[in-house]
Every structure is written in C-alpha cells, then in structure tokens.
Amino acid sequence: MKVGIVIFPGSNCDKDAVWAFSNIYNQEVVELWHKETDLKDVDLIFLPGGFSFGDYLRSGAIARFSPIMKSVIDFANKGGLVFGVCNGFQVLCESHLLPGALLHNSHQKFNCKNVFIKAETNNSFITQKVSKGVALKIPVAHGEGKYYCNDETLKKIIANDQILFRYCDENGNASDESNPNGSLENIAGICNEGRNVFGMMPHPERVVDAELYNTDGRLIFESMLQQAQVV
Amino acid sequence: MKFAAEINVMPLKALLDPQGKAVTGAMSNIGLSQIENVRIGKHISFELDADDENSANEMVDSACKKLLANLVMESYEFVVKPL
C-alpha cells in the first residue's frame, strides 16, 4: 500500500505516522506538503495530528483550504481512502468529508492521556480486524475533541453504522465517566456514508511500536493492510 | 467602493459553551452573581472593495459561510457599512 501523509504548517504527528507505516509495517510512504496538489498515486491519504495553522479560527478550518485539500476532496469523492487522526479528523469535518464537528472539550482542559476505546463495527477499512466491544488503550492529545452533530445527523450515522469507535472504560463499558471530552454518545471515531473516509480523535499511530510498551493501535493498522491486500 | 464589515460568530444556543460557563462562574467571584448565561464568541472585522452594498453583503456572507463560521456549531451575523 502506498500511503500519502499530508503535512500542514503545525502538523506534529506526521513523523509518528511515517514511522508506523514505513518502519513498523514496511509500506511505501510519501510525505505530501500542503501546498502540493499531486497526490502521487497513493492508495491512502493520511491526515496526521497536530495544530495546523496554530488552530487559528477553529481547528482544521484553515488547513481545509490548503491547496492539497482540493485534491484530497476530489480523491475522496471518487472513492479514495482518506484517514484523519486528531487534527486530521478536525480537518475532515471542516471539509465536510465527515459529518459533524469537534468542539472544545466540555471541561475546557487539554486532554493528554491514555483512554480506552472500543470498535462498534467491523464494517470499515480501519476496524475490520478489531474485535467489537473490546477495549483498546490508545492515547488522546486534544483540546477540541468533543464530537458533536445535530439529532438528524446522529440518527443517520447510527442507522448507517458509521460510528467506528466509542470511548469506554477498560472493560468496554461506555459511560459518562469514560468519556474524556464530552463527546456526543461517547463517539471517538466515525466514517462517511460511502465508508471511504475515516476520522478518530485517539492516536493509534502512537501505539504500534513494541518499544513503547503498548501496541493496541496495531489492530487498526492491520485492518488497513488487510483491506489493502484484498484490493 | 470601500466597505467595513463587522461580524459576530457565536456558538449555537443549543450547545454548551464551556468558556461562557467558566466566565459565568467567575462573575460571582467578583460579586456580580446577578449575571448569568455568559456566552463567548468571536468578533471579526475587515475592509473590502465592492461595487455596491449588495455585493459587499454577498461577499461577507460567503466569507462567513465558507470559512469564518462552522454552521454545524456556530451562527453568525454581520453589519456592512460604507467607509
């Protein structure tokens, strides 16, 4: 699989993603500067975490209009695979490639800690090898991670099986106590209706290297690789 | 013609505004507990060139819809005046 990792001014998790895809999983990786428009025939676009454009105005709002995003949106609209983590998720919501928005955390604090999430469906590129309902320990690092959408959108994403991950406790129970930011229905990750665009606030790319004593992100990466091999 | 735009972007009323909530709490600390429901948004101002007031209004509206406000979570209002 050839992976394009987009770098905006202020991205800071791009190297973690490069390391995960290239050094841990031996995939071909190209780094794509936000001013480029050529996606270099990649199979997957990965939008990394960070603080693109300093989070000015709203997280992801300015990055959404970087030159490369026109190509990314065209790519997604033709069925291309696009995965955004943290700030990447915010950019995808601002681009309207994913429904809803990410608001300031309810408690107004920056969250930088390990949390537990569980997959809600196996019917997606990033969750097909993740056991449903089993808690994965994945770090979050965000100030604006509270997922929100209106009632109509919520009904639609539930009906279409678009909720990929929910925050939970270590036993897989989703509750207010296990919700780190006030996200609607404990939502931690979603996909679009076409099931080719994915976003999540937690950082699976930070937990794939055994040197870091947590490899709970591996099932997400292995899901992507399995699908890529089938394609 | 030159115009000046003054824009207010506010979190939707249905949404919790954590900044506003924290500031409401601080009001009682300064002895003004009668103040409630503080909500905090953004004020944006800029100048623009347009043929007339209508097209200035259209441009500002477009800037708000596309970039300055996210209608999933915010609403906006603006005033345009000739300079």
Tab-separated table of C-alpha atoms in Angstrom:
chain	number	residue	atom	x	y	z
A	1	MET	CA	0.000	0.000	0.000
A	2	LYS	CA	1.307	3.444	-0.889
A	3	VAL	CA	0.425	5.974	1.806
A	4	GLY	CA	0.487	9.748	1.404
A	5	ILE	CA	0.944	11.629	4.669
A	6	VAL	CA	-0.107	15.253	4.387
A	7	ILE	CA	1.908	17.836	6.299
A	8	PHE	CA	0.401	21.224	7.131
A	9	PRO	CA	2.274	24.017	8.920
A	10	GLY	CA	1.818	22.964	12.548
A	11	SER	CA	1.297	19.230	11.940
A	12	ASN	CA	3.275	17.374	14.601
A	13	CYS	CA	2.254	13.724	14.400
A	14	ASP	CA	3.316	13.221	10.777
A	15	LYS	CA	6.614	11.564	11.739
A	16	ASP	CA	4.831	9.114	14.051
A	17	ALA	CA	2.577	8.137	11.141
A	18	VAL	CA	5.547	7.807	8.770
A	19	TRP	CA	7.301	5.606	11.340
A	20	ALA	CA	4.241	3.407	11.843
A	21	PHE	CA	3.524	2.832	8.149
A	22	SER	CA	7.125	2.564	6.917
A	23	ASN	CA	9.227	1.168	9.771
A	24	ILE	CA	6.656	-0.981	11.546
A	25	TYR	CA	4.635	-2.130	8.506
A	26	ASN	CA	7.102	-1.720	5.583
A	27	GLN	CA	4.669	0.265	3.461
A	28	GLU	CA	5.709	2.827	0.884
A	29	VAL	CA	5.191	6.318	2.290
A	30	VAL	CA	5.301	9.711	0.611
A	31	GLU	CA	5.153	12.934	2.566
A	32	LEU	CA	2.905	15.496	0.896
A	33	TRP	CA	3.420	19.186	1.733
A	34	HIS	CA	0.115	21.054	1.967
A	35	LYS	CA	0.999	23.316	-0.960
A	36	GLU	CA	1.273	20.362	-3.345
A	37	THR	CA	-1.669	19.244	-5.445
A	38	ASP	CA	-0.331	15.939	-6.859
A	39	LEU	CA	-1.265	13.004	-4.611
A	40	LYS	CA	1.440	10.828	-6.266
A	41	ASP	CA	-0.852	7.860	-6.959
A	42	VAL	CA	-1.226	6.886	-3.319
A	43	ASP	CA	-3.742	4.270	-2.147
A	44	LEU	CA	-4.417	6.013	1.160
A	45	ILE	CA	-4.242	9.636	2.290
A	46	PHE	CA	-3.418	10.038	5.983
A	47	LEU	CA	-4.057	13.393	7.671
A	48	PRO	CA	-1.984	13.488	10.859
A	49	GLY	CA	-2.473	15.162	14.208
A	50	GLY	CA	-1.061	18.497	15.282
A	51	PHE	CA	-2.100	22.119	15.315
A	52	SER	CA	-2.388	23.027	11.653
A	53	PHE	CA	-2.133	26.800	11.240
A	54	GLY	CA	-1.970	27.135	15.018
A	55	ASP	CA	-5.621	26.027	15.330
A	56	TYR	CA	-6.483	29.645	14.449
A	57	LEU	CA	-10.158	30.411	13.876
A	58	ARG	CA	-11.192	26.768	14.533
A	59	SER	CA	-9.134	23.549	14.500
A	60	GLY	CA	-8.710	22.453	10.892
A	61	ALA	CA	-10.622	25.421	9.440
A	62	ILE	CA	-7.680	26.975	7.607
A	63	ALA	CA	-5.951	23.712	6.634
A	64	ARG	CA	-9.181	22.715	4.929
A	65	PHE	CA	-8.433	25.367	2.281
A	66	SER	CA	-4.775	24.402	1.689
A	67	PRO	CA	-4.095	23.606	-1.990
A	68	ILE	CA	-3.681	19.878	-1.325
A	69	MET	CA	-7.158	19.622	0.194
A	70	LYS	CA	-8.847	20.216	-3.142
A	71	SER	CA	-7.036	17.120	-4.443
A	72	VAL	CA	-7.834	15.183	-1.247
A	73	ILE	CA	-11.537	16.073	-1.517
A	74	ASP	CA	-11.613	15.066	-5.213
A	75	PHE	CA	-9.820	11.816	-4.313
A	76	ALA	CA	-12.330	11.085	-1.526
A	77	ASN	CA	-15.304	11.931	-3.730
A	78	LYS	CA	-14.053	9.351	-6.249
A	79	GLY	CA	-13.929	6.696	-3.506
A	80	GLY	CA	-10.266	7.131	-2.473
A	81	LEU	CA	-9.364	6.119	1.092
A	82	VAL	CA	-8.736	9.016	3.487
A	83	PHE	CA	-7.968	8.623	7.203
A	84	GLY	CA	-7.619	11.542	9.615
A	85	VAL	CA	-6.422	11.304	13.199
A	86	CYS	CA	-6.948	14.083	15.758
A	87	ASN	CA	-6.284	17.312	13.840
A	88	GLY	CA	-6.736	15.224	10.684
A	89	PHE	CA	-10.239	14.303	11.910
A	90	GLN	CA	-10.946	18.001	12.566
A	91	VAL	CA	-9.778	18.873	9.019
A	92	LEU	CA	-12.075	16.189	7.552
A	93	CYS	CA	-15.096	17.543	9.459
A	94	GLU	CA	-14.282	21.099	8.382
A	95	SER	CA	-14.012	19.813	4.786
A	96	HIS	CA	-17.490	18.247	5.083
A	97	LEU	CA	-15.994	14.878	4.135
A	98	LEU	CA	-17.204	13.692	7.546
A	99	PRO	CA	-20.415	14.787	9.278
A	100	GLY	CA	-20.418	16.844	12.487
A	101	ALA	CA	-17.776	18.938	14.199
A	102	LEU	CA	-15.256	18.796	17.048
A	103	LEU	CA	-15.886	21.306	19.805
A	104	HIS	CA	-13.821	22.444	22.775
A	105	ASN	CA	-13.706	19.694	25.401
A	106	SER	CA	-16.549	20.159	27.890
A	107	HIS	CA	-14.115	20.735	30.759
A	108	GLN	CA	-12.030	23.249	28.754
A	109	LYS	CA	-8.827	21.318	29.520
A	110	PHE	CA	-6.320	19.907	27.082
A	111	ASN	CA	-6.516	16.110	27.289
A	112	CYS	CA	-3.199	14.299	27.019
A	113	LYS	CA	-3.547	10.783	28.383
A	114	ASN	CA	-4.313	7.183	27.568
A	115	VAL	CA	-8.011	6.415	27.133
A	116	PHE	CA	-9.938	3.279	26.230
A	117	ILE	CA	-11.989	2.971	23.065
A	118	LYS	CA	-13.948	0.094	21.568
A	119	ALA	CA	-14.841	-0.660	17.975
A	120	GLU	CA	-18.566	-0.506	17.236
A	121	THR	CA	-18.447	-2.158	13.823
A	122	ASN	CA	-16.149	-4.350	11.775
A	123	ASN	CA	-17.581	-2.971	8.580
A	124	SER	CA	-14.819	-0.463	7.880
A	125	PHE	CA	-11.326	-0.207	6.454
A	126	ILE	CA	-9.850	0.685	9.851
A	127	THR	CA	-11.835	-1.640	12.147
A	128	GLN	CA	-12.304	-4.883	10.307
A	129	LYS	CA	-9.699	-6.712	12.409
A	130	VAL	CA	-10.606	-5.019	15.679
A	131	SER	CA	-12.798	-7.158	17.935
A	132	LYS	CA	-16.069	-5.363	18.578
A	133	GLY	CA	-16.609	-4.175	22.140
A	134	VAL	CA	-13.067	-4.972	23.306
A	135	ALA	CA	-11.291	-2.032	24.954
A	136	LEU	CA	-8.130	-0.736	23.292
A	137	LYS	CA	-5.800	1.581	25.196
A	138	ILE	CA	-5.000	4.478	22.857
A	139	PRO	CA	-3.675	7.951	23.750
A	140	VAL	CA	-5.546	11.183	23.102
A	141	ALA	CA	-3.993	14.661	22.958
A	142	HIS	CA	-6.520	17.349	22.159
A	143	GLY	CA	-8.294	20.460	23.379
A	144	GLU	CA	-11.063	20.311	20.795
A	145	GLY	CA	-12.171	16.715	20.636
A	146	LYS	CA	-15.793	16.793	21.695
A	147	TYR	CA	-17.675	15.219	18.831
A	148	TYR	CA	-20.959	16.925	18.048
A	149	CYS	CA	-23.616	16.658	15.365
A	150	ASN	CA	-27.305	17.524	15.256
A	151	ASP	CA	-30.034	14.948	16.028
A	152	GLU	CA	-30.821	14.288	12.398
A	153	THR	CA	-27.162	13.550	11.590
A	154	LEU	CA	-26.808	11.388	14.696
A	155	LYS	CA	-29.777	9.251	13.678
A	156	LYS	CA	-28.314	8.902	10.207
A	157	ILE	CA	-24.814	7.886	11.323
A	158	ILE	CA	-26.277	5.344	13.752
A	159	ALA	CA	-28.606	3.906	11.087
A	160	ASN	CA	-25.748	3.696	8.570
A	161	ASP	CA	-23.337	2.054	11.025
A	162	GLN	CA	-20.939	4.994	10.693
A	163	ILE	CA	-19.842	5.106	14.343
A	164	LEU	CA	-16.496	3.301	14.379
A	165	PHE	CA	-15.268	3.868	17.946
A	166	ARG	CA	-16.715	4.902	21.291
A	167	TYR	CA	-14.822	5.933	24.427
A	168	CYS	CA	-15.234	3.325	27.153
A	169	ASP	CA	-13.634	2.012	30.331
A	170	GLU	CA	-11.099	-0.815	30.397
A	171	ASN	CA	-13.949	-3.348	30.400
A	172	GLY	CA	-15.552	-1.886	27.288
A	173	ASN	CA	-18.397	-0.039	29.021
A	174	ALA	CA	-19.205	3.348	27.513
A	175	SER	CA	-20.274	5.785	30.237
A	176	ASP	CA	-20.024	9.467	31.128
A	177	GLU	CA	-17.050	8.642	33.369
A	178	SER	CA	-15.164	7.084	30.465
A	179	ASN	CA	-15.909	9.998	28.126
A	180	PRO	CA	-12.767	12.174	28.188
A	181	ASN	CA	-14.135	15.259	26.426
A	182	GLY	CA	-17.947	15.262	26.482
A	183	SER	CA	-18.343	13.736	23.014
A	184	LEU	CA	-21.904	13.034	21.946
A	185	GLU	CA	-22.730	9.375	22.683
A	186	ASN	CA	-19.038	8.797	23.580
A	187	ILE	CA	-18.179	8.963	19.876
A	188	ALA	CA	-14.411	8.726	19.283
A	189	GLY	CA	-14.345	7.893	15.564
A	190	ILE	CA	-16.666	7.810	12.557
A	191	CYS	CA	-16.683	7.194	8.824
A	192	ASN	CA	-18.608	8.778	5.971
A	193	GLU	CA	-21.649	7.224	4.325
A	194	GLY	CA	-19.522	5.895	1.452
A	195	ARG	CA	-17.209	4.180	4.004
A	196	ASN	CA	-14.016	5.504	2.415
A	197	VAL	CA	-13.305	8.468	4.744
A	198	PHE	CA	-12.415	7.836	8.397
A	199	GLY	CA	-11.701	10.050	11.383
A	200	MET	CA	-10.852	9.462	15.022
A	201	MET	CA	-9.503	11.625	17.858
A	202	PRO	CA	-7.285	8.989	19.590
A	203	HIS	CA	-3.838	8.303	18.102
A	204	PRO	CA	-3.373	4.663	17.003
A	205	GLU	CA	-0.095	5.568	15.242
A	206	ARG	CA	1.460	6.272	18.656
A	207	VAL	CA	0.880	2.740	19.910
A	208	VAL	CA	2.231	0.332	17.310
A	209	ASP	CA	5.908	0.131	18.307
A	210	ALA	CA	6.669	-2.516	20.957
A	211	GLU	CA	9.469	-0.253	22.265
A	212	LEU	CA	6.715	1.928	23.718
A	213	TYR	CA	5.137	-0.921	25.729
A	214	ASN	CA	1.688	-0.553	24.135
A	215	THR	CA	0.705	-1.965	20.774
A	216	ASP	CA	-3.076	-1.568	20.968
A	217	GLY	CA	-3.042	0.510	17.785
A	218	ARG	CA	-1.807	-2.423	15.724
A	219	LEU	CA	-5.228	-3.923	15.014
A	220	ILE	CA	-6.242	-0.676	13.337
A	221	PHE	CA	-3.140	-0.690	11.142
A	222	GLU	CA	-3.548	-4.386	10.409
A	223	SER	CA	-7.160	-3.744	9.381
A	224	MET	CA	-5.940	-1.226	6.820
A	225	LEU	CA	-3.235	-3.535	5.496
A	226	GLN	CA	-5.580	-6.487	5.182
A	227	GLN	CA	-8.023	-4.476	3.113
A	228	ALA	CA	-5.213	-3.048	1.009
A	229	GLN	CA	-4.020	-6.537	0.168
A	230	VAL	CA	-7.529	-7.618	-0.874
A	231	VAL	CA	-7.846	-4.544	-3.113
B	1	MET	CA	-16.227	51.398	-3.034
B	2	LYS	CA	-14.680	50.541	0.292
B	3	PHE	CA	-16.787	48.918	2.966
B	4	ALA	CA	-16.162	47.841	6.559
B	5	ALA	CA	-17.596	44.565	7.844
B	6	GLU	CA	-18.176	43.749	11.493
B	7	ILE	CA	-19.003	40.099	12.125
B	8	ASN	CA	-20.086	38.221	15.233
B	9	VAL	CA	-19.711	34.444	15.314
B	10	MET	CA	-21.416	32.734	18.263
B	11	PRO	CA	-21.682	29.117	19.441
B	12	LEU	CA	-25.168	27.744	18.680
B	13	LYS	CA	-27.598	28.321	21.553
B	14	ALA	CA	-28.258	24.591	21.853
B	15	LEU	CA	-24.582	23.890	22.603
B	16	LEU	CA	-22.765	24.046	25.894
B	17	ASP	CA	-20.304	26.953	25.783
B	18	PRO	CA	-17.629	25.908	28.289
B	19	GLN	CA	-15.815	29.276	28.128
B	20	GLY	CA	-19.051	31.122	28.803
B	21	LYS	CA	-19.869	28.752	31.655
B	22	ALA	CA	-16.469	29.304	33.287
B	23	VAL	CA	-16.810	33.087	32.953
B	24	THR	CA	-20.358	32.959	34.376
B	25	GLY	CA	-18.871	31.182	37.392
B	26	ALA	CA	-16.219	33.906	37.779
B	27	MET	CA	-18.890	36.621	37.849
B	28	SER	CA	-19.978	35.537	41.316
B	29	ASN	CA	-16.313	35.697	42.411
B	30	ILE	CA	-16.293	39.419	41.631
B	31	GLY	CA	-19.595	39.985	43.398
B	32	LEU	CA	-21.767	40.031	40.293
B	33	SER	CA	-23.733	36.838	40.751
B	34	GLN	CA	-26.753	38.519	39.113
B	35	ILE	CA	-25.004	37.992	35.756
B	36	GLU	CA	-25.886	34.702	34.136
B	37	ASN	CA	-25.752	32.874	30.795
B	38	VAL	CA	-22.469	34.385	29.571
B	39	ARG	CA	-21.741	33.176	26.051
B	40	ILE	CA	-18.461	33.808	24.282
B	41	GLY	CA	-17.971	34.031	20.547
B	42	LYS	CA	-15.682	35.806	18.119
B	43	HIS	CA	-15.761	39.296	16.694
B	44	ILE	CA	-14.134	39.641	13.267
B	45	SER	CA	-13.698	42.861	11.330
B	46	PHE	CA	-12.266	43.612	7.908
B	47	GLU	CA	-12.438	46.007	4.988
B	48	LEU	CA	-13.417	45.073	1.459
B	49	ASP	CA	-13.820	46.528	-2.008
B	50	ALA	CA	-17.182	46.026	-3.706
B	51	ASP	CA	-19.288	47.719	-6.411
B	52	ASP	CA	-22.191	48.386	-4.068
B	53	GLU	CA	-23.581	47.441	-0.672
B	54	ASN	CA	-25.433	44.400	-2.010
B	55	SER	CA	-22.342	42.787	-3.440
B	56	ALA	CA	-20.416	43.688	-0.260
B	57	ASN	CA	-23.092	41.882	1.752
B	58	GLU	CA	-22.879	38.863	-0.530
B	59	MET	CA	-19.097	38.699	-0.190
B	60	VAL	CA	-19.217	38.910	3.600
B	61	ASP	CA	-21.954	36.281	3.738
B	62	SER	CA	-19.865	33.973	1.563
B	63	ALA	CA	-16.774	34.519	3.785
B	64	CYS	CA	-18.859	33.650	6.858
B	65	LYS	CA	-20.442	30.534	5.345
B	66	LYS	CA	-17.265	29.119	3.810
B	67	LEU	CA	-14.626	29.996	6.388
B	68	LEU	CA	-15.389	32.261	9.318
B	69	ALA	CA	-18.204	30.214	10.877
B	70	ASN	CA	-18.843	26.476	11.013
B	71	LEU	CA	-22.616	26.225	10.774
B	72	VAL	CA	-22.608	22.826	12.482
B	73	MET	CA	-21.671	24.564	15.725
B	74	GLU	CA	-21.881	28.315	15.204
B	75	SER	CA	-24.173	31.055	13.931
B	76	TYR	CA	-23.112	34.439	12.586
B	77	GLU	CA	-24.452	37.931	11.994
B	78	PHE	CA	-22.771	40.930	10.417
B	79	VAL	CA	-23.076	44.592	9.585
B	80	VAL	CA	-21.552	46.158	6.457
B	81	LYS	CA	-21.055	49.940	6.261
B	82	PRO	CA	-19.574	52.108	3.502
B	83	LEU	CA	-16.289	53.749	4.511
